[in-house]
């Protein structure tokens, strides 16, 4: 984390389990394909990647957690990197926590949220891959996830259909203090 360059811009970080769709969400928000590298194989993002947005803010793509099929030392390295960044970044304004809309809340997601609470870091929880659920199943699923995670609200999101892109941008702009 000590090597992550200072940008002088408000930073918005994207965190969540491996393969949940963090890099895809960044691309969807930017409206650019291929800005952040996406892969069907978990563990694609292995370093902290910064994306400067219009010289007004900076998106921070974090490596995913919970991916077991890498050597323990590598996994612990990612964990230290992510925790070091989240724990000590002056410019960090908001953590976008991504969870999979199809899955029940995971212990690692709860652990991340309580870590953010402890650090007093603002976050917004986003349920991604919402395109995989029918509209009638999505709504109760969001309520269920919110209950399981102890969140007032979980925003639906899909990088495929762009559901939730505008709502998430509104949160990001508010957190970064930009119009
Ligand atoms: P790591 O870098 O490994 O932590 O993964 P990540 O969280 O950055 O996930 P990534 O964006 O690489 O996406 C993982 C897989 O999920 C890819 O195959 C994406 O195409 C797919 N995916 C991401 N977002 C969505 C979505 O909203 N809907 C659907 N159907 N698939 C998605
Ligand atoms: Mg990634």
mmCIF file with all atom_site columns, C-alpha atoms and ligand atoms in Angstrom:
data_model
loop_
_atom_site.group_PDB
_atom_site.id
_atom_site.type_symbol
_atom_site.label_atom_id
_atom_site.label_alt_id
_atom_site.label_comp_id
_atom_site.label_asym_id
_atom_site.label_entity_id
_atom_site.label_seq_id
_atom_site.pdbx_PDB_ins_code
_atom_site.Cartn_x
_atom_site.Cartn_y
_atom_site.Cartn_z
_atom_site.occupancy
_atom_site.B_iso_or_equiv
_atom_site.pdbx_formal_charge
_atom_site.auth_seq_id
_atom_site.auth_comp_id
_atom_site.auth_asym_id
_atom_site.auth_atom_id
_atom_site.pdbx_PDB_model_num
ATOM   1   C  CA  . UNK A 1 1   ? 0.000   0.000   0.000   1.00 0.00 ? 1   UNK A CA  1
ATOM   2   C  CA  . UNK A 1 2   ? 2.899   2.346   0.639   1.00 0.00 ? 2   UNK A CA  1
ATOM   3   C  CA  . UNK A 1 3   ? 3.667   2.191   -3.068  1.00 0.00 ? 3   UNK A CA  1
ATOM   4   C  CA  . UNK A 1 4   ? 0.218   3.253   -4.261  1.00 0.00 ? 4   UNK A CA  1
ATOM   5   C  CA  . UNK A 1 5   ? 0.813   6.717   -5.731  1.00 0.00 ? 5   UNK A CA  1
ATOM   6   C  CA  . UNK A 1 6   ? -0.965  9.699   -4.210  1.00 0.00 ? 6   UNK A CA  1
ATOM   7   C  CA  . UNK A 1 7   ? -3.313  11.177  -6.786  1.00 0.00 ? 7   UNK A CA  1
ATOM   8   C  CA  . UNK A 1 8   ? -4.405  14.314  -4.954  1.00 0.00 ? 8   UNK A CA  1
ATOM   9   C  CA  . UNK A 1 9   ? -7.987  13.364  -5.889  1.00 0.00 ? 9   UNK A CA  1
ATOM   10  C  CA  . UNK A 1 10  ? -10.880 11.943  -3.866  1.00 0.00 ? 10  UNK A CA  1
ATOM   11  C  CA  . UNK A 1 11  ? -10.716 8.158   -4.129  1.00 0.00 ? 11  UNK A CA  1
ATOM   12  C  CA  . UNK A 1 12  ? -13.568 5.670   -4.489  1.00 0.00 ? 12  UNK A CA  1
ATOM   13  C  CA  . UNK A 1 13  ? -12.550 2.061   -3.846  1.00 0.00 ? 13  UNK A CA  1
ATOM   14  C  CA  . UNK A 1 14  ? -14.243 -1.096  -5.141  1.00 0.00 ? 14  UNK A CA  1
ATOM   15  C  CA  . UNK A 1 15  ? -14.050 -4.068  -2.812  1.00 0.00 ? 15  UNK A CA  1
ATOM   16  C  CA  . UNK A 1 16  ? -15.584 -7.513  -2.678  1.00 0.00 ? 16  UNK A CA  1
ATOM   17  C  CA  . UNK A 1 17  ? -14.999 -11.177 -3.218  1.00 0.00 ? 17  UNK A CA  1
ATOM   18  C  CA  . UNK A 1 18  ? -13.010 -12.441 -6.136  1.00 0.00 ? 18  UNK A CA  1
ATOM   19  C  CA  . UNK A 1 19  ? -14.998 -12.592 -9.372  1.00 0.00 ? 19  UNK A CA  1
ATOM   20  C  CA  . UNK A 1 20  ? -17.945 -10.618 -7.977  1.00 0.00 ? 20  UNK A CA  1
ATOM   21  C  CA  . UNK A 1 21  ? -17.566 -8.024  -10.736 1.00 0.00 ? 21  UNK A CA  1
ATOM   22  C  CA  . UNK A 1 22  ? -15.519 -5.131  -9.314  1.00 0.00 ? 22  UNK A CA  1
ATOM   23  C  CA  . UNK A 1 23  ? -13.489 -4.484  -12.463 1.00 0.00 ? 23  UNK A CA  1
ATOM   24  C  CA  . UNK A 1 24  ? -16.628 -4.853  -14.613 1.00 0.00 ? 24  UNK A CA  1
ATOM   25  C  CA  . UNK A 1 25  ? -18.453 -2.315  -12.443 1.00 0.00 ? 25  UNK A CA  1
ATOM   26  C  CA  . UNK A 1 26  ? -15.637 0.205   -12.935 1.00 0.00 ? 26  UNK A CA  1
ATOM   27  C  CA  . UNK A 1 27  ? -15.842 -0.293  -16.704 1.00 0.00 ? 27  UNK A CA  1
ATOM   28  C  CA  . UNK A 1 28  ? -19.640 0.094   -16.629 1.00 0.00 ? 28  UNK A CA  1
ATOM   29  C  CA  . UNK A 1 29  ? -19.408 3.310   -14.601 1.00 0.00 ? 29  UNK A CA  1
ATOM   30  C  CA  . UNK A 1 30  ? -16.762 4.698   -16.932 1.00 0.00 ? 30  UNK A CA  1
ATOM   31  C  CA  . UNK A 1 31  ? -18.646 3.537   -20.020 1.00 0.00 ? 31  UNK A CA  1
ATOM   32  C  CA  . UNK A 1 32  ? -15.393 2.083   -21.287 1.00 0.00 ? 32  UNK A CA  1
ATOM   33  C  CA  . UNK A 1 33  ? -14.771 -1.518  -22.185 1.00 0.00 ? 33  UNK A CA  1
ATOM   34  C  CA  . UNK A 1 34  ? -11.458 -2.877  -21.079 1.00 0.00 ? 34  UNK A CA  1
ATOM   35  C  CA  . UNK A 1 35  ? -10.296 -0.053  -18.807 1.00 0.00 ? 35  UNK A CA  1
ATOM   36  C  CA  . UNK A 1 36  ? -10.135 -2.450  -15.877 1.00 0.00 ? 36  UNK A CA  1
ATOM   37  C  CA  . UNK A 1 37  ? -9.212  -6.032  -16.727 1.00 0.00 ? 37  UNK A CA  1
ATOM   38  C  CA  . UNK A 1 38  ? -12.081 -8.498  -16.391 1.00 0.00 ? 38  UNK A CA  1
ATOM   39  C  CA  . UNK A 1 39  ? -11.845 -12.261 -16.313 1.00 0.00 ? 39  UNK A CA  1
ATOM   40  C  CA  . UNK A 1 40  ? -14.054 -15.298 -15.854 1.00 0.00 ? 40  UNK A CA  1
ATOM   41  C  CA  . UNK A 1 41  ? -11.303 -16.685 -13.657 1.00 0.00 ? 41  UNK A CA  1
ATOM   42  C  CA  . UNK A 1 42  ? -11.311 -15.408 -10.091 1.00 0.00 ? 42  UNK A CA  1
ATOM   43  C  CA  . UNK A 1 43  ? -8.177  -13.659 -8.966  1.00 0.00 ? 43  UNK A CA  1
ATOM   44  C  CA  . UNK A 1 44  ? -7.735  -11.526 -12.072 1.00 0.00 ? 44  UNK A CA  1
ATOM   45  C  CA  . UNK A 1 45  ? -6.941  -8.323  -10.237 1.00 0.00 ? 45  UNK A CA  1
ATOM   46  C  CA  . UNK A 1 46  ? -3.815  -8.893  -8.190  1.00 0.00 ? 46  UNK A CA  1
ATOM   47  C  CA  . UNK A 1 47  ? -2.630  -5.376  -7.537  1.00 0.00 ? 47  UNK A CA  1
ATOM   48  C  CA  . UNK A 1 48  ? -4.263  -2.090  -6.660  1.00 0.00 ? 48  UNK A CA  1
ATOM   49  C  CA  . UNK A 1 49  ? -5.159  -0.290  -9.893  1.00 0.00 ? 49  UNK A CA  1
ATOM   50  C  CA  . UNK A 1 50  ? -6.012  3.407   -10.001 1.00 0.00 ? 50  UNK A CA  1
ATOM   51  C  CA  . UNK A 1 51  ? -8.220  5.009   -12.648 1.00 0.00 ? 51  UNK A CA  1
ATOM   52  C  CA  . UNK A 1 52  ? -8.228  8.755   -12.825 1.00 0.00 ? 52  UNK A CA  1
ATOM   53  C  CA  . UNK A 1 53  ? -11.674 10.014  -13.841 1.00 0.00 ? 53  UNK A CA  1
ATOM   54  C  CA  . UNK A 1 54  ? -11.754 13.435  -15.538 1.00 0.00 ? 54  UNK A CA  1
ATOM   55  C  CA  . UNK A 1 55  ? -9.144  14.779  -13.124 1.00 0.00 ? 55  UNK A CA  1
ATOM   56  C  CA  . UNK A 1 56  ? -11.912 14.960  -10.524 1.00 0.00 ? 56  UNK A CA  1
ATOM   57  C  CA  . UNK A 1 57  ? -11.753 11.645  -8.772  1.00 0.00 ? 57  UNK A CA  1
ATOM   58  C  CA  . UNK A 1 58  ? -10.006 8.343   -8.786  1.00 0.00 ? 58  UNK A CA  1
ATOM   59  C  CA  . UNK A 1 59  ? -11.445 4.816   -8.886  1.00 0.00 ? 59  UNK A CA  1
ATOM   60  C  CA  . UNK A 1 60  ? -9.459  2.192   -7.042  1.00 0.00 ? 60  UNK A CA  1
ATOM   61  C  CA  . UNK A 1 61  ? -9.825  -1.409  -8.202  1.00 0.00 ? 61  UNK A CA  1
ATOM   62  C  CA  . UNK A 1 62  ? -8.845  -3.733  -5.380  1.00 0.00 ? 62  UNK A CA  1
ATOM   63  C  CA  . UNK A 1 63  ? -7.916  -7.407  -5.607  1.00 0.00 ? 63  UNK A CA  1
ATOM   64  C  CA  . UNK A 1 64  ? -10.801 -9.646  -4.570  1.00 0.00 ? 64  UNK A CA  1
ATOM   65  C  CA  . UNK A 1 65  ? -10.841 -11.639 -1.361  1.00 0.00 ? 65  UNK A CA  1
ATOM   66  C  CA  . UNK A 1 66  ? -11.899 -15.188 -0.697  1.00 0.00 ? 66  UNK A CA  1
ATOM   67  C  CA  . UNK A 1 67  ? -10.145 -16.807 -3.622  1.00 0.00 ? 67  UNK A CA  1
ATOM   68  C  CA  . UNK A 1 68  ? -8.619  -20.003 -2.299  1.00 0.00 ? 68  UNK A CA  1
ATOM   69  C  CA  . UNK A 1 69  ? -6.853  -21.343 -5.376  1.00 0.00 ? 69  UNK A CA  1
ATOM   70  C  CA  . UNK A 1 70  ? -3.713  -19.290 -4.998  1.00 0.00 ? 70  UNK A CA  1
ATOM   71  C  CA  . UNK A 1 71  ? -0.777  -20.011 -2.725  1.00 0.00 ? 71  UNK A CA  1
ATOM   72  C  CA  . UNK A 1 72  ? -1.381  -18.959 0.868   1.00 0.00 ? 72  UNK A CA  1
ATOM   73  C  CA  . UNK A 1 73  ? 1.500   -16.468 0.765   1.00 0.00 ? 73  UNK A CA  1
ATOM   74  C  CA  . UNK A 1 74  ? -0.003  -14.743 -2.272  1.00 0.00 ? 74  UNK A CA  1
ATOM   75  C  CA  . UNK A 1 75  ? -3.451  -14.621 -0.682  1.00 0.00 ? 75  UNK A CA  1
ATOM   76  C  CA  . UNK A 1 76  ? -2.031  -13.136 2.509   1.00 0.00 ? 76  UNK A CA  1
ATOM   77  C  CA  . UNK A 1 77  ? -0.137  -10.619 0.394   1.00 0.00 ? 77  UNK A CA  1
ATOM   78  C  CA  . UNK A 1 78  ? -3.378  -9.431  -1.248  1.00 0.00 ? 78  UNK A CA  1
ATOM   79  C  CA  . UNK A 1 79  ? -5.093  -9.265  2.109   1.00 0.00 ? 79  UNK A CA  1
ATOM   80  C  CA  . UNK A 1 80  ? -2.342  -7.106  3.552   1.00 0.00 ? 80  UNK A CA  1
ATOM   81  C  CA  . UNK A 1 81  ? -2.425  -4.921  0.457   1.00 0.00 ? 81  UNK A CA  1
ATOM   82  C  CA  . UNK A 1 82  ? -6.195  -4.366  0.609   1.00 0.00 ? 82  UNK A CA  1
ATOM   83  C  CA  . UNK A 1 83  ? -6.311  -3.871  4.365   1.00 0.00 ? 83  UNK A CA  1
ATOM   84  C  CA  . UNK A 1 84  ? -3.317  -1.563  4.243   1.00 0.00 ? 84  UNK A CA  1
ATOM   85  C  CA  . UNK A 1 85  ? -4.955  0.554   1.575   1.00 0.00 ? 85  UNK A CA  1
ATOM   86  C  CA  . UNK A 1 86  ? -8.376  0.681   3.269   1.00 0.00 ? 86  UNK A CA  1
ATOM   87  C  CA  . UNK A 1 87  ? -6.883  1.339   6.662   1.00 0.00 ? 87  UNK A CA  1
ATOM   88  C  CA  . UNK A 1 88  ? -4.567  4.162   5.788   1.00 0.00 ? 88  UNK A CA  1
ATOM   89  C  CA  . UNK A 1 89  ? -5.733  6.186   2.857   1.00 0.00 ? 89  UNK A CA  1
ATOM   90  C  CA  . UNK A 1 90  ? -6.401  9.823   3.560   1.00 0.00 ? 90  UNK A CA  1
ATOM   91  C  CA  . UNK A 1 91  ? -8.058  10.443  0.177   1.00 0.00 ? 91  UNK A CA  1
ATOM   92  C  CA  . UNK A 1 92  ? -10.536 7.558   0.445   1.00 0.00 ? 92  UNK A CA  1
ATOM   93  C  CA  . UNK A 1 93  ? -14.108 8.911   0.394   1.00 0.00 ? 93  UNK A CA  1
ATOM   94  C  CA  . UNK A 1 94  ? -16.283 5.866   -0.264  1.00 0.00 ? 94  UNK A CA  1
ATOM   95  C  CA  . UNK A 1 95  ? -15.950 2.107   -0.470  1.00 0.00 ? 95  UNK A CA  1
ATOM   96  C  CA  . UNK A 1 96  ? -18.263 0.446   -2.952  1.00 0.00 ? 96  UNK A CA  1
ATOM   97  C  CA  . UNK A 1 97  ? -18.797 -3.041  -1.516  1.00 0.00 ? 97  UNK A CA  1
ATOM   98  C  CA  . UNK A 1 98  ? -19.945 -5.473  -4.176  1.00 0.00 ? 98  UNK A CA  1
ATOM   99  C  CA  . UNK A 1 99  ? -21.852 -8.628  -3.348  1.00 0.00 ? 99  UNK A CA  1
ATOM   100 C  CA  . UNK A 1 100 ? -23.371 -11.193 -5.713  1.00 0.00 ? 100 UNK A CA  1
ATOM   101 C  CA  . UNK A 1 101 ? -27.128 -10.660 -6.019  1.00 0.00 ? 101 UNK A CA  1
ATOM   102 C  CA  . UNK A 1 102 ? -27.649 -14.416 -6.352  1.00 0.00 ? 102 UNK A CA  1
ATOM   103 C  CA  . UNK A 1 103 ? -25.825 -15.532 -3.220  1.00 0.00 ? 103 UNK A CA  1
ATOM   104 C  CA  . UNK A 1 104 ? -26.600 -15.303 0.475   1.00 0.00 ? 104 UNK A CA  1
ATOM   105 C  CA  . UNK A 1 105 ? -24.432 -12.869 2.441   1.00 0.00 ? 105 UNK A CA  1
ATOM   106 C  CA  . UNK A 1 106 ? -20.961 -14.273 2.989   1.00 0.00 ? 106 UNK A CA  1
ATOM   107 C  CA  . UNK A 1 107 ? -18.896 -14.142 6.163   1.00 0.00 ? 107 UNK A CA  1
ATOM   108 C  CA  . UNK A 1 108 ? -16.088 -12.382 4.303   1.00 0.00 ? 108 UNK A CA  1
ATOM   109 C  CA  . UNK A 1 109 ? -18.507 -9.659  3.221   1.00 0.00 ? 109 UNK A CA  1
ATOM   110 C  CA  . UNK A 1 110 ? -19.618 -9.156  6.824   1.00 0.00 ? 110 UNK A CA  1
ATOM   111 C  CA  . UNK A 1 111 ? -15.995 -9.056  7.914   1.00 0.00 ? 111 UNK A CA  1
ATOM   112 C  CA  . UNK A 1 112 ? -15.239 -6.363  5.352   1.00 0.00 ? 112 UNK A CA  1
ATOM   113 C  CA  . UNK A 1 113 ? -18.239 -4.300  6.462   1.00 0.00 ? 113 UNK A CA  1
ATOM   114 C  CA  . UNK A 1 114 ? -17.317 -4.480  10.120  1.00 0.00 ? 114 UNK A CA  1
ATOM   115 C  CA  . UNK A 1 115 ? -13.745 -3.527  9.238   1.00 0.00 ? 115 UNK A CA  1
ATOM   116 C  CA  . UNK A 1 116 ? -15.059 -0.465  7.410   1.00 0.00 ? 116 UNK A CA  1
ATOM   117 C  CA  . UNK A 1 117 ? -17.267 0.378   10.385  1.00 0.00 ? 117 UNK A CA  1
ATOM   118 C  CA  . UNK A 1 118 ? -14.283 0.148   12.701  1.00 0.00 ? 118 UNK A CA  1
ATOM   119 C  CA  . UNK A 1 119 ? -12.340 2.494   10.440  1.00 0.00 ? 119 UNK A CA  1
ATOM   120 C  CA  . UNK A 1 120 ? -15.280 4.889   10.140  1.00 0.00 ? 120 UNK A CA  1
ATOM   121 C  CA  . UNK A 1 121 ? -15.228 4.547   6.341   1.00 0.00 ? 121 UNK A CA  1
ATOM   122 C  CA  . UNK A 1 122 ? -18.402 5.348   4.387   1.00 0.00 ? 122 UNK A CA  1
ATOM   123 C  CA  . UNK A 1 123 ? -19.605 2.584   2.089   1.00 0.00 ? 123 UNK A CA  1
ATOM   124 C  CA  . UNK A 1 124 ? -22.394 1.685   -0.247  1.00 0.00 ? 124 UNK A CA  1
ATOM   125 C  CA  . UNK A 1 125 ? -23.340 -1.954  -0.787  1.00 0.00 ? 125 UNK A CA  1
ATOM   126 C  CA  . UNK A 1 126 ? -24.145 -2.975  -4.335  1.00 0.00 ? 126 UNK A CA  1
ATOM   127 C  CA  . UNK A 1 127 ? -25.665 -6.313  -5.388  1.00 0.00 ? 127 UNK A CA  1
ATOM   128 C  CA  . UNK A 1 128 ? -24.193 -7.031  -8.769  1.00 0.00 ? 128 UNK A CA  1
ATOM   129 C  CA  . UNK A 1 129 ? -25.041 -9.513  -11.538 1.00 0.00 ? 129 UNK A CA  1
ATOM   130 C  CA  . UNK A 1 130 ? -28.654 -8.434  -10.949 1.00 0.00 ? 130 UNK A CA  1
ATOM   131 C  CA  . UNK A 1 131 ? -29.295 -9.369  -14.589 1.00 0.00 ? 131 UNK A CA  1
ATOM   132 C  CA  . UNK A 1 132 ? -29.118 -13.005 -13.502 1.00 0.00 ? 132 UNK A CA  1
ATOM   133 C  CA  . UNK A 1 133 ? -32.311 -12.677 -11.443 1.00 0.00 ? 133 UNK A CA  1
ATOM   134 C  CA  . UNK A 1 134 ? -35.852 -12.102 -12.650 1.00 0.00 ? 134 UNK A CA  1
ATOM   135 C  CA  . UNK A 1 135 ? -37.356 -8.820  -11.622 1.00 0.00 ? 135 UNK A CA  1
ATOM   136 C  CA  . UNK A 1 136 ? -39.756 -10.556 -9.247  1.00 0.00 ? 136 UNK A CA  1
ATOM   137 C  CA  . UNK A 1 137 ? -36.902 -12.365 -7.500  1.00 0.00 ? 137 UNK A CA  1
ATOM   138 C  CA  . UNK A 1 138 ? -34.565 -9.392  -7.350  1.00 0.00 ? 138 UNK A CA  1
ATOM   139 C  CA  . UNK A 1 139 ? -36.577 -7.219  -4.980  1.00 0.00 ? 139 UNK A CA  1
ATOM   140 C  CA  . UNK A 1 140 ? -37.000 -9.732  -2.158  1.00 0.00 ? 140 UNK A CA  1
ATOM   141 C  CA  . UNK A 1 141 ? -33.370 -10.801 -2.653  1.00 0.00 ? 141 UNK A CA  1
ATOM   142 C  CA  . UNK A 1 142 ? -32.163 -7.222  -2.065  1.00 0.00 ? 142 UNK A CA  1
ATOM   143 C  CA  . UNK A 1 143 ? -34.214 -6.952  1.118   1.00 0.00 ? 143 UNK A CA  1
ATOM   144 C  CA  . UNK A 1 144 ? -32.921 -10.303 2.297   1.00 0.00 ? 144 UNK A CA  1
ATOM   145 C  CA  . UNK A 1 145 ? -29.310 -9.325  1.624   1.00 0.00 ? 145 UNK A CA  1
ATOM   146 C  CA  . UNK A 1 146 ? -29.757 -6.008  3.405   1.00 0.00 ? 146 UNK A CA  1
ATOM   147 C  CA  . UNK A 1 147 ? -31.104 -7.859  6.441   1.00 0.00 ? 147 UNK A CA  1
ATOM   148 C  CA  . UNK A 1 148 ? -28.281 -10.401 6.417   1.00 0.00 ? 148 UNK A CA  1
ATOM   149 C  CA  . UNK A 1 149 ? -25.632 -7.709  6.098   1.00 0.00 ? 149 UNK A CA  1
ATOM   150 C  CA  . UNK A 1 150 ? -27.240 -5.279  8.532   1.00 0.00 ? 150 UNK A CA  1
ATOM   151 C  CA  . UNK A 1 151 ? -27.453 -2.597  5.841   1.00 0.00 ? 151 UNK A CA  1
ATOM   152 C  CA  . UNK A 1 152 ? -30.240 -0.062  5.451   1.00 0.00 ? 152 UNK A CA  1
ATOM   153 C  CA  . UNK A 1 153 ? -30.033 -0.442  1.699   1.00 0.00 ? 153 UNK A CA  1
ATOM   154 C  CA  . UNK A 1 154 ? -28.492 -2.593  -1.004  1.00 0.00 ? 154 UNK A CA  1
ATOM   155 C  CA  . UNK A 1 155 ? -28.457 -1.120  -4.504  1.00 0.00 ? 155 UNK A CA  1
ATOM   156 C  CA  . UNK A 1 156 ? -29.152 -3.388  -7.483  1.00 0.00 ? 156 UNK A CA  1
ATOM   157 C  CA  . UNK A 1 157 ? -26.449 -3.296  -10.138 1.00 0.00 ? 157 UNK A CA  1
ATOM   158 C  CA  . UNK A 1 158 ? -25.529 -4.966  -13.391 1.00 0.00 ? 158 UNK A CA  1
ATOM   159 C  CA  . UNK A 1 159 ? -22.504 -4.273  -15.509 1.00 0.00 ? 159 UNK A CA  1
ATOM   160 C  CA  . UNK A 1 160 ? -24.235 -6.110  -18.366 1.00 0.00 ? 160 UNK A CA  1
ATOM   161 C  CA  . UNK A 1 161 ? -27.514 -4.179  -18.483 1.00 0.00 ? 161 UNK A CA  1
ATOM   162 C  CA  . UNK A 1 162 ? -26.178 -1.044  -16.724 1.00 0.00 ? 162 UNK A CA  1
ATOM   163 C  CA  . UNK A 1 163 ? -28.901 -1.318  -14.102 1.00 0.00 ? 163 UNK A CA  1
ATOM   164 C  CA  . UNK A 1 164 ? -27.922 0.869   -11.175 1.00 0.00 ? 164 UNK A CA  1
ATOM   165 C  CA  . UNK A 1 165 ? -25.162 2.783   -12.963 1.00 0.00 ? 165 UNK A CA  1
ATOM   166 C  CA  . UNK A 1 166 ? -26.877 6.161   -12.530 1.00 0.00 ? 166 UNK A CA  1
ATOM   167 C  CA  . UNK A 1 167 ? -27.818 5.502   -8.904  1.00 0.00 ? 167 UNK A CA  1
ATOM   168 C  CA  . UNK A 1 168 ? -24.276 4.472   -8.042  1.00 0.00 ? 168 UNK A CA  1
ATOM   169 C  CA  . UNK A 1 169 ? -22.820 7.506   -9.809  1.00 0.00 ? 169 UNK A CA  1
ATOM   170 C  CA  . UNK A 1 170 ? -25.098 9.712   -7.691  1.00 0.00 ? 170 UNK A CA  1
ATOM   171 C  CA  . UNK A 1 171 ? -23.655 8.135   -4.526  1.00 0.00 ? 171 UNK A CA  1
ATOM   172 C  CA  . UNK A 1 172 ? -20.129 8.474   -5.792  1.00 0.00 ? 172 UNK A CA  1
ATOM   173 C  CA  . UNK A 1 173 ? -20.536 12.128  -6.727  1.00 0.00 ? 173 UNK A CA  1
ATOM   174 C  CA  . UNK A 1 174 ? -22.071 12.921  -3.355  1.00 0.00 ? 174 UNK A CA  1
ATOM   175 C  CA  . UNK A 1 175 ? -19.285 11.136  -1.475  1.00 0.00 ? 175 UNK A CA  1
ATOM   176 C  CA  . UNK A 1 176 ? -16.565 12.783  -3.550  1.00 0.00 ? 176 UNK A CA  1
ATOM   177 C  CA  . UNK A 1 177 ? -18.178 16.188  -3.119  1.00 0.00 ? 177 UNK A CA  1
ATOM   178 C  CA  . UNK A 1 178 ? -18.438 16.851  -6.851  1.00 0.00 ? 178 UNK A CA  1
ATOM   179 C  CA  . UNK A 1 179 ? -21.457 18.059  -8.798  1.00 0.00 ? 179 UNK A CA  1
HETATM 180 P  P1  . LIG B 2 .   ? -11.192 -10.229 -9.320  1.00 0.00 ? 1   LIG B P1  1
HETATM 181 O  O1  . LIG B 2 .   ? -10.373 -9.191  -10.022 1.00 0.00 ? 1   LIG B O1  1
HETATM 182 O  O2  . LIG B 2 .   ? -10.756 -11.613 -9.602  1.00 0.00 ? 1   LIG B O2  1
HETATM 183 O  O3  . LIG B 2 .   ? -11.350 -9.966  -7.870  1.00 0.00 ? 1   LIG B O3  1
HETATM 184 O  O4  . LIG B 2 .   ? -12.684 -10.192 -9.979  1.00 0.00 ? 1   LIG B O4  1
HETATM 185 P  P2  . LIG B 2 .   ? -13.642 -8.941  -10.193 1.00 0.00 ? 1   LIG B P2  1
HETATM 186 O  O5  . LIG B 2 .   ? -14.461 -8.741  -8.971  1.00 0.00 ? 1   LIG B O5  1
HETATM 187 O  O6  . LIG B 2 .   ? -12.888 -7.764  -10.699 1.00 0.00 ? 1   LIG B O6  1
HETATM 188 O  O7  . LIG B 2 .   ? -14.632 -9.499  -11.322 1.00 0.00 ? 1   LIG B O7  1
HETATM 189 P  P3  . LIG B 2 .   ? -14.641 -9.183  -12.886 1.00 0.00 ? 1   LIG B P3  1
HETATM 190 O  O8  . LIG B 2 .   ? -15.120 -7.818  -13.138 1.00 0.00 ? 1   LIG B O8  1
HETATM 191 O  O9  . LIG B 2 .   ? -13.335 -9.596  -13.472 1.00 0.00 ? 1   LIG B O9  1
HETATM 192 O  O10 . LIG B 2 .   ? -15.811 -10.156 -13.372 1.00 0.00 ? 1   LIG B O10 1
HETATM 193 C  C1  . LIG B 2 .   ? -15.793 -11.552 -13.100 1.00 0.00 ? 1   LIG B C1  1
HETATM 194 C  C2  . LIG B 2 .   ? -16.752 -12.269 -14.040 1.00 0.00 ? 1   LIG B C2  1
HETATM 195 O  O11 . LIG B 2 .   ? -18.110 -11.867 -13.775 1.00 0.00 ? 1   LIG B O11 1
HETATM 196 C  C3  . LIG B 2 .   ? -16.530 -11.964 -15.535 1.00 0.00 ? 1   LIG B C3  1
HETATM 197 O  O12 . LIG B 2 .   ? -16.764 -13.157 -16.255 1.00 0.00 ? 1   LIG B O12 1
HETATM 198 C  C4  . LIG B 2 .   ? -17.579 -10.914 -15.835 1.00 0.00 ? 1   LIG B C4  1
HETATM 199 O  O13 . LIG B 2 .   ? -17.961 -10.899 -17.192 1.00 0.00 ? 1   LIG B O13 1
HETATM 200 C  C5  . LIG B 2 .   ? -18.726 -11.364 -14.953 1.00 0.00 ? 1   LIG B C5  1
HETATM 201 N  N1  . LIG B 2 .   ? -19.590 -10.237 -14.557 1.00 0.00 ? 1   LIG B N1  1
HETATM 202 C  C6  . LIG B 2 .   ? -19.201 -9.097  -13.945 1.00 0.00 ? 1   LIG B C6  1
HETATM 203 N  N2  . LIG B 2 .   ? -20.247 -8.271  -13.716 1.00 0.00 ? 1   LIG B N2  1
HETATM 204 C  C7  . LIG B 2 .   ? -21.342 -8.913  -14.199 1.00 0.00 ? 1   LIG B C7  1
HETATM 205 C  C8  . LIG B 2 .   ? -22.732 -8.573  -14.257 1.00 0.00 ? 1   LIG B C8  1
HETATM 206 O  O14 . LIG B 2 .   ? -23.201 -7.508  -13.811 1.00 0.00 ? 1   LIG B O14 1
HETATM 207 N  N3  . LIG B 2 .   ? -23.567 -9.509  -14.808 1.00 0.00 ? 1   LIG B N3  1
HETATM 208 C  C9  . LIG B 2 .   ? -23.109 -10.701 -15.284 1.00 0.00 ? 1   LIG B C9  1
HETATM 209 N  N4  . LIG B 2 .   ? -24.016 -11.558 -15.788 1.00 0.00 ? 1   LIG B N4  1
HETATM 210 N  N5  . LIG B 2 .   ? -21.810 -11.045 -15.246 1.00 0.00 ? 1   LIG B N5  1
HETATM 211 C  C10 . LIG B 2 .   ? -20.932 -10.164 -14.726 1.00 0.00 ? 1   LIG B C10 1
HETATM 212 MG MG1 . LIG B 2 .   ? -10.902 -7.419  -10.840 1.00 0.00 ? 2   LIG B MG1 1
#
